[in-house]
């Protein structure tokens, strides 16, 4: 992955000094990091990991799904659940650096946001949760009973015998060519 230094661009004024117009400031923002993709299946647990810069400590993290406030993790870690559908299913470990959703449901899929405040910085982490229903185990074809198998073999043999007899009879009934 290439790294681009955008700091000089952030201070770009867009003014060449010529003319009478006052300088304008144009702020160039770096694009947000792509969301972390997470995959779960109904009934399982998923963990949303928060990574904070080295040397920083977590003050608090606000978790949301879409625009709905979900939970707040602080020091000490506590879970304040505002969404009814998540009650009893959210956990934040003692370090506060992850969110766990237990007993996943199909409707849990979506984009989750963590707004993080540390002792030195503020940042946002995005997660996209996909919920997949595993394919059901293939249904094994029931085996034929002994009688059914014998009946099929008998039908097959009779079919061959009848076809052979008819074929022999047709062949035998043709008049012979005489020159």
Coordinates of C-alpha atoms in Angstrom, one line a residue:
X1 CA 0.0 0.0 0.0
X2 CA 1.4 3.4 -0.9
X3 CA 1.6 6.2 1.6
X4 CA 1.0 9.8 0.5
X5 CA 2.0 12.7 2.7
X6 CA -1.0 15.0 2.6
X7 CA 0.2 17.5 5.3
X8 CA 1.6 20.0 2.7
X9 CA -1.7 19.8 0.9
X10 CA -3.8 20.5 4.0
X11 CA -2.2 24.0 4.1
X12 CA -2.7 24.8 0.4
X13 CA -4.1 28.3 0.0
X14 CA -4.8 28.3 -3.7
X15 CA -3.5 31.8 -4.1
X16 CA -0.6 32.7 -6.3
X17 CA -0.2 36.2 -5.0
X18 CA -1.1 37.7 -8.4
X19 CA -4.3 39.7 -8.6
X20 CA -6.3 41.4 -5.9
X21 CA -8.3 38.4 -4.5
X22 CA -7.7 37.4 -0.9
X23 CA -6.2 33.9 -0.4
X24 CA -8.7 31.1 0.0
X25 CA -8.0 28.1 2.2
X26 CA -8.9 24.7 0.8
X27 CA -8.8 21.8 3.2
X28 CA -7.8 18.5 1.8
X29 CA -9.1 15.6 3.8
X30 CA -7.7 12.1 3.7
X31 CA -10.3 9.4 2.8
X32 CA -11.6 7.3 5.7
X33 CA -10.2 3.9 6.0
X34 CA -12.3 1.1 4.5
X35 CA -14.6 -0.6 6.9
X36 CA -13.3 -3.8 8.6
X37 CA -15.4 -6.7 7.2
X38 CA -16.8 -9.1 9.8
X39 CA -18.7 -12.3 9.1
X40 CA -21.0 -14.2 11.4
X41 CA -23.8 -16.8 11.4
X42 CA -27.0 -16.8 13.4
X43 CA -26.5 -17.9 16.9
X44 CA -22.8 -17.2 17.0
X45 CA -20.8 -14.4 18.6
X46 CA -18.9 -11.7 16.7
X47 CA -16.2 -9.4 18.1
X48 CA -15.6 -5.9 16.8
X49 CA -11.9 -5.2 17.7
X50 CA -10.8 -1.6 18.4
X51 CA -7.1 -0.8 17.8
X52 CA -5.8 2.4 19.4
X53 CA -2.5 4.0 18.7
X54 CA 0.5 2.8 20.8
X55 CA 1.0 4.8 23.9
X56 CA -2.6 6.0 24.2
X57 CA -5.3 4.8 26.6
X58 CA -9.0 4.6 25.9
X59 CA -11.2 7.2 27.5
X60 CA -14.5 6.0 25.9
X61 CA -16.0 4.6 22.8
X62 CA -19.5 5.2 21.5
X63 CA -20.9 2.3 19.3
X64 CA -23.6 2.9 16.7
X65 CA -25.3 0.9 14.0
X66 CA -26.3 3.2 11.2
X67 CA -27.5 6.3 13.1
X68 CA -28.9 4.3 16.1
X69 CA -26.9 4.7 19.3
X70 CA -26.0 1.2 20.5
X71 CA -23.7 1.2 23.5
X72 CA -21.1 3.3 25.3
X73 CA -17.8 1.9 26.7
X74 CA -15.9 4.0 29.2
X75 CA -13.5 3.8 32.0
X76 CA -14.5 1.7 33.8
X77 CA -16.0 -0.3 30.9
X78 CA -19.8 -0.4 31.1
X79 CA -22.4 -1.2 28.5
X80 CA -25.3 1.2 28.2
X81 CA -27.6 -0.5 25.6
X82 CA -30.1 1.7 24.0
X83 CA -31.4 -0.6 21.3
X84 CA -34.0 -3.1 22.5
X85 CA -33.0 -5.8 20.0
X86 CA -29.5 -6.0 21.6
X87 CA -30.5 -6.2 25.2
X88 CA -28.7 -9.1 26.9
X89 CA -26.5 -9.7 23.9
X90 CA -23.8 -7.1 24.1
X91 CA -20.6 -7.4 26.1
X92 CA -17.5 -5.2 26.4
X93 CA -14.4 -6.8 27.9
X94 CA -12.6 -5.2 30.8
X95 CA -10.1 -3.3 28.6
X96 CA -13.0 -1.8 26.6
X97 CA -11.2 -2.4 23.3
X98 CA -13.8 -4.5 21.7
X99 CA -17.5 -5.0 21.4
X100 CA -19.1 -8.5 21.4
X101 CA -22.5 -9.3 20.1
X102 CA -23.8 -12.8 21.1
X103 CA -26.6 -14.9 19.7
X104 CA -26.3 -13.2 16.3
X105 CA -29.5 -12.6 14.3
X106 CA -30.0 -11.9 10.6
X107 CA -31.1 -8.3 11.4
X108 CA -27.7 -7.6 13.1
X109 CA -26.1 -7.2 9.7
X110 CA -25.1 -3.7 8.8
X111 CA -22.5 -0.9 9.3
X112 CA -21.3 -0.3 12.8
X113 CA -19.3 2.7 13.9
X114 CA -17.1 3.2 16.9
X115 CA -16.4 6.8 17.8
X116 CA -13.3 6.6 20.0
X117 CA -11.7 9.1 22.4
X118 CA -8.3 8.4 23.9
X119 CA -6.2 10.5 26.2
X120 CA -4.4 11.9 23.1
X121 CA -6.7 11.6 20.1
X122 CA -10.2 11.1 18.6
X123 CA -11.0 8.8 15.7
X124 CA -13.7 6.7 14.1
X125 CA -13.6 3.0 13.2
X126 CA -16.1 1.5 10.8
X127 CA -17.1 -2.2 10.6
X128 CA -19.4 -4.0 8.2
X129 CA -21.1 -7.1 9.6
X130 CA -22.4 -9.7 7.2
X131 CA -24.6 -12.5 8.5
X132 CA -24.7 -15.7 6.5
X133 CA -27.0 -18.6 7.0
X134 CA -25.0 -21.8 6.4
X135 CA -26.2 -24.1 3.7
X136 CA -28.2 -26.9 5.3
X137 CA -26.6 -30.3 5.2
X138 CA -27.7 -32.1 2.1
X139 CA -30.5 -34.6 2.6
X140 CA -29.2 -38.0 2.1
X141 CA -31.3 -40.0 -0.4
X142 CA -33.0 -42.9 1.4
X143 CA -31.6 -46.2 0.4
X144 CA -33.9 -48.7 -1.3
X145 CA -35.2 -51.6 0.7
X146 CA -34.1 -55.1 -0.2
X147 CA -37.5 -55.8 -1.8
X148 CA -37.5 -52.6 -3.8
X149 CA -34.0 -53.3 -5.2
X150 CA -35.0 -56.8 -6.1
X151 CA -38.1 -55.5 -7.9
X152 CA -36.0 -53.0 -9.9
X153 CA -33.6 -55.7 -10.9
X154 CA -36.5 -58.0 -11.9
X155 CA -38.0 -55.1 -14.1
X156 CA -34.6 -54.5 -15.7
X157 CA -34.1 -58.2 -16.5
X158 CA -37.7 -58.5 -17.9
X159 CA -37.2 -55.4 -20.0
X160 CA -34.0 -56.9 -21.5
X161 CA -35.6 -60.3 -22.1
X162 CA -38.7 -58.9 -23.7
X163 CA -36.6 -56.6 -25.9
X164 CA -34.3 -59.4 -26.8
X165 CA -37.2 -61.8 -27.6
X166 CA -39.0 -59.2 -29.7
X167 CA -35.8 -58.5 -31.5
X168 CA -35.1 -62.1 -32.1
X169 CA -38.7 -62.7 -33.3
X170 CA -38.5 -59.8 -35.7
X171 CA -35.2 -60.9 -37.1
X172 CA -36.5 -64.5 -37.5
X173 CA -39.7 -63.5 -39.2
X174 CA -37.9 -61.7 -42.1
X175 CA -38.0 -63.6 -45.3
X176 CA -34.7 -64.6 -46.5
X177 CA -33.5 -63.0 -49.8
X178 CA -33.1 -65.3 -52.6
X179 CA -31.0 -64.5 -55.7

